[in-house]
Coordinates of C-alpha atoms and ligand atoms in Angstrom, one line a residue:
M1 CA -0.1 6.7 -12.1
D2 CA -3.1 8.9 -11.9
F3 CA -5.0 10.0 -8.8
T4 CA -8.2 11.7 -8.1
T5 CA -8.7 14.2 -5.3
G6 CA -11.9 15.2 -3.6
H7 CA -13.0 16.5 -7.0
D8 CA -14.3 13.6 -9.0
G9 CA -12.5 13.1 -12.3
E10 CA -9.7 15.6 -11.7
Q11 CA -6.2 14.3 -11.5
S12 CA -3.4 15.1 -9.1
R13 CA 0.2 14.0 -9.5
T14 CA 0.4 11.1 -7.1
G15 CA -0.3 7.4 -7.2
R16 CA -3.6 5.7 -6.5
G17 CA -4.1 2.8 -4.3
L18 CA -2.1 3.1 -1.1
T19 CA -3.3 1.2 1.9
I20 CA -4.1 3.7 4.7
G21 CA -4.8 2.7 8.3
V22 CA -6.4 5.3 10.5
L23 CA -6.1 4.9 14.3
G24 CA -8.9 7.0 15.8
A25 CA -12.5 7.1 14.5
G26 CA -13.4 10.6 15.8
R27 CA -13.8 13.9 14.0
V28 CA -10.4 14.1 12.2
G29 CA -9.9 10.4 11.8
T30 CA -13.2 9.9 9.9
A31 CA -12.7 13.0 7.8
V32 CA -9.2 11.9 6.7
A33 CA -10.6 8.4 6.1
R34 CA -13.4 9.6 3.9
Q35 CA -11.2 11.8 1.9
A36 CA -8.7 9.0 1.5
V37 CA -11.4 6.6 0.3
R38 CA -12.4 9.3 -2.2
A39 CA -8.8 9.6 -3.4
G40 CA -8.8 5.9 -4.2
H41 CA -6.9 4.5 -1.3
S42 CA -7.9 1.3 0.6
V43 CA -8.7 2.5 4.1
T44 CA -9.0 0.6 7.4
I45 CA -10.0 2.3 10.6
A46 CA -9.6 1.3 14.2
T47 CA -9.8 2.5 17.8
A48 CA -8.7 0.9 21.0
R49 CA -12.1 -0.9 21.0
P50 CA -12.9 -4.1 19.1
A51 CA -13.8 -3.5 15.4
A52 CA -17.4 -4.7 16.0
E53 CA -18.0 -1.6 18.1
I54 CA -17.2 0.9 15.3
R55 CA -18.4 -1.2 12.3
L56 CA -21.8 0.5 12.0
L57 CA -20.3 4.0 12.5
T58 CA -17.7 3.2 9.9
E59 CA -20.4 2.0 7.4
V60 CA -22.5 5.1 7.9
I61 CA -19.8 7.8 8.3
V62 CA -17.0 6.4 6.2
P63 CA -18.5 4.3 3.4
G64 CA -15.9 2.3 1.6
A65 CA -13.6 2.1 4.6
R66 CA -13.3 -1.1 6.7
A67 CA -13.5 -1.2 10.5
V68 CA -10.8 -3.4 12.0
D69 CA -9.1 -4.2 15.3
S70 CA -6.1 -2.0 15.8
H71 CA -3.6 -4.8 15.2
E72 CA -5.1 -5.2 11.7
L73 CA -3.8 -1.8 10.7
R74 CA -0.4 -3.5 10.5
G75 CA 1.1 -3.6 7.0
A76 CA -0.6 -0.4 5.9
D77 CA 1.6 1.9 3.7
L78 CA 0.8 4.7 6.1
I79 CA -1.0 4.8 9.5
V80 CA -2.7 8.1 10.4
L81 CA -2.7 8.6 14.1
A82 CA -5.8 10.5 14.9
A83 CA -6.4 9.7 18.6
P84 CA -6.3 12.3 21.5
L85 CA -2.8 13.1 22.6
H86 CA -3.6 12.7 26.3
R87 CA -4.2 9.0 25.5
Y88 CA -0.8 8.5 24.0
R89 CA 0.4 6.1 26.7
S90 CA -2.4 3.7 25.6
F91 CA -1.6 3.8 21.9
D92 CA -1.0 0.4 20.3
V93 CA 2.7 0.9 19.9
E94 CA 3.2 -2.7 18.7
T95 CA 1.0 -2.0 15.7
L96 CA 2.7 1.3 14.9
R97 CA 6.2 -0.2 15.0
G98 CA 7.8 -0.5 11.5
H99 CA 5.4 2.0 10.0
I100 CA 5.3 5.5 8.7
V101 CA 2.9 7.2 11.1
V102 CA 1.1 10.5 10.2
D103 CA 0.8 12.4 13.4
V104 CA -2.1 14.8 13.2
S105 CA -2.3 15.4 17.0
N106 CA -2.3 18.6 18.9
Y107 CA -1.9 19.4 22.6
W108 CA -4.6 21.5 24.2
S109 CA -4.3 21.7 27.9
E110 CA -8.0 22.6 28.1
V111 CA -8.9 19.4 26.4
D112 CA -6.1 17.1 27.2
G113 CA -5.5 18.3 30.7
R114 CA -2.2 19.7 31.7
L115 CA 0.6 17.3 30.8
D116 CA 4.1 18.6 31.8
E117 CA 5.9 16.8 29.0
F118 CA 3.9 18.8 26.4
E119 CA 4.5 22.2 28.2
G120 CA 8.3 22.4 27.4
A121 CA 10.3 23.4 24.3
L122 CA 9.9 20.1 22.4
S123 CA 7.3 19.7 19.7
T124 CA 4.4 17.5 20.6
S125 CA 5.6 15.1 17.9
E126 CA 9.1 14.8 19.5
V127 CA 7.5 13.9 22.8
L128 CA 5.4 11.3 21.0
A129 CA 8.3 10.0 19.0
D130 CA 10.4 9.5 22.2
F131 CA 7.5 7.5 23.6
L132 CA 6.9 5.4 20.5
G133 CA 10.5 4.6 19.9
D134 CA 12.9 4.5 16.9
E135 CA 10.9 1.9 15.0
V136 CA 8.0 4.3 14.5
T137 CA 8.7 6.9 11.8
L138 CA 6.6 9.9 12.7
V139 CA 5.7 12.6 10.2
K140 CA 3.7 15.5 11.5
T141 CA 1.1 17.1 9.3
L142 CA -2.7 17.5 8.9
N143 CA -2.8 18.9 12.5
H144 CA -3.5 22.5 11.5
I145 CA -6.7 22.0 9.5
G146 CA -10.0 21.6 11.2
Y147 CA -11.7 18.3 10.5
G148 CA -14.6 20.2 8.8
F149 CA -12.2 21.6 6.2
I150 CA -10.4 18.4 5.1
E151 CA -13.1 17.7 2.5
T152 CA -14.3 21.2 1.7
D153 CA -10.9 22.9 1.2
A154 CA -9.4 20.0 -0.9
R155 CA -8.5 21.1 -4.4
P156 CA -6.8 19.3 -7.3
A157 CA -3.0 19.7 -7.7
G158 CA -2.2 23.0 -9.5
A159 CA -5.5 24.7 -8.6
D160 CA -5.2 28.4 -8.0
G161 CA -5.0 29.2 -4.3
R162 CA -4.8 25.6 -3.3
R163 CA -4.5 25.3 0.5
A164 CA -1.2 24.0 1.8
L165 CA -0.3 22.0 4.9
A166 CA 3.0 22.1 6.7
M167 CA 4.9 18.8 7.3
A168 CA 7.8 17.9 9.6
G169 CA 9.8 14.8 10.1
D170 CA 13.2 13.4 10.4
D171 CA 13.1 10.8 7.5
A172 CA 13.2 12.1 4.0
D173 CA 11.6 9.0 2.4
A174 CA 8.8 9.0 4.9
K175 CA 8.1 12.6 4.3
A176 CA 8.0 12.1 0.5
A177 CA 5.4 9.3 1.0
V178 CA 3.3 11.4 3.3
A179 CA 3.6 14.5 1.0
D180 CA 2.2 12.4 -1.9
F181 CA -0.6 11.2 0.4
V182 CA -1.5 14.7 1.5
D183 CA -1.4 15.8 -2.1
S184 CA -3.8 13.0 -3.0
L185 CA -6.2 14.3 -0.3
G186 CA -6.2 17.7 -2.1
F187 CA -3.5 19.9 -0.5
D188 CA -0.1 21.2 -1.3
V189 CA 2.6 20.3 1.2
V190 CA 5.4 22.5 2.6
D191 CA 8.3 20.6 4.2
A192 CA 9.1 22.6 7.4
G193 CA 12.1 20.4 8.2
P194 CA 12.8 17.9 11.0
L195 CA 10.3 16.9 13.6
A196 CA 11.5 19.7 15.9
A197 CA 10.3 22.2 13.2
G198 CA 6.7 21.0 13.9
R199 CA 6.6 23.6 16.7
A200 CA 6.2 26.2 14.0
F201 CA 2.7 25.0 13.1
E202 CA 1.4 23.9 16.4
N203 CA -1.6 25.3 18.3
G204 CA -1.0 29.0 19.0
T205 CA 1.2 29.7 15.9
P206 CA 0.2 31.9 12.9
I207 CA 0.2 28.8 10.6
F208 CA -2.1 27.0 12.9
D209 CA -4.5 29.8 13.2
D210 CA -5.5 30.4 9.5
E211 CA -5.5 28.9 6.0
F212 CA -2.6 29.5 3.7
T213 CA -1.1 28.6 0.3
A214 CA 2.3 27.0 0.0
P215 CA 4.2 30.3 -0.6
E216 CA 2.4 31.9 2.4
I217 CA 3.4 28.9 4.7
E218 CA 7.0 29.2 3.4
R219 CA 7.0 32.8 4.4
L220 CA 5.6 32.1 7.8
L221 CA 8.1 29.4 8.4
H222 CA 10.9 31.8 7.4
E223 CA 9.5 34.4 9.8
A224 CA 9.5 31.7 12.6
R225 CA 13.2 31.3 11.7
L226 CA 12.4 27.7 10.6
P227 CA 12.9 28.0 6.8
A228 CA 11.2 25.3 4.7
G229 CA 13.3 22.2 4.3
V230 CA 15.7 22.9 7.2
Ligands
LIG301 N1 -10.9 17.9 15.5 C1 -10.2 18.5 14.6 O1 -10.6 19.3 13.8 C2 -8.7 18.2 14.6 C3 -8.0 18.6 13.4 C4 -6.6 18.3 13.4 C5 -6.0 17.5 14.4 N2 -6.8 17.2 15.5 C6 -6.1 16.4 16.5 O2 -6.4 15.0 16.3 C7 -6.5 14.3 17.5 C8 -7.9 13.6 17.5 O3 -8.9 14.7 17.5 P1 -10.4 14.4 17.2 O4 -11.0 15.8 17.3 O5 -10.6 13.6 16.0 O6 -10.8 13.6 18.5 P2 -12.1 12.8 18.8 O7 -13.2 13.3 18.0 O8 -12.3 12.8 20.3 O9 -11.8 11.3 18.4 C9 -10.8 10.5 19.0 C10 -10.8 9.1 18.5 O10 -9.7 8.4 19.0 C11 -10.1 7.2 19.6 N3 -9.2 6.8 20.7 C12 -9.1 7.2 21.9 N4 -8.1 6.6 22.6 C13 -7.5 5.8 21.7 C14 -6.4 4.9 21.7 N5 -5.7 4.7 22.8 N6 -6.1 4.2 20.6 C15 -6.9 4.3 19.5 N7 -7.9 5.2 19.4 C16 -8.2 5.9 20.5 C17 -11.5 7.5 20.1 O11 -12.2 6.3 20.3 P3 -13.2 6.2 21.6 O12 -14.4 6.9 21.1 O13 -13.4 4.7 21.7 O14 -12.5 6.8 22.8 C18 -12.1 8.3 19.0 O15 -12.5 7.5 17.9 C19 -6.3 15.3 18.6 O16 -4.9 15.3 19.0 C20 -6.6 16.7 17.9 O17 -5.9 17.8 18.5 C21 -8.1 17.4 15.6

């Protein structure tokens, strides 16, 4: 299968035509959705509000994507969870159940307010996974790239200096699917290991704070004593 990235006509190694649901139509949700449309995926986007309330925004900001009610994200190959972490208790868990969910969220006490459950040793994704339950397969990635760079930093597979994103999750098949998706968006992917390893690329870490290639992220994970793939 062939796949185009953000650079029209250039091919990356992954398949075209996934169905991608995006929950959250803010800065990062719309940027991921736009890039996913560009990559040839079929994209639906929802918030906690009725679809009618984000239809115009979607048409203007994410042409090619379809605004839906959140329950209509069900059945997507991947659901990108791009809503603020402090709202997690209001996420539509029923819809997420049975899906691979790409967790792009970060905890910022300044923005989210202080939440004790995110102040401890667990990664934010582990806390979220505990809340969402076993039937939701979380894969953490895309959290350490600013929304404004998702389109501008994308490069075709194999391009010199291609930016990489770290990924963490407990399910190997889910990670493989998410890695292909992120590659299709225009980024290399470095498997940091299980969901707990997500701590190594959260807010406040060296990986979070700058842009890196895959070998550089591997080195930083090693320095954080969380070698890639562990
Ligand atoms: N901004 C970035 O550059 C960036 C990059 C990577 C990761 N992130 C992380 O991604 C998450 C979202 O950030 P953002 O900057 O995109 O936020 P944002 O611009 O504030 O957008 C949040 C979106 O989520 C929706 N939402 C709120 N509560 C919801 C719920 N319960 N269910 C479904 N949708 C809900 C909002 O809809 P309403 O307008 O109706 O409230 C809005 O569309 C945060 O955890 C952030 O740390 C951000």
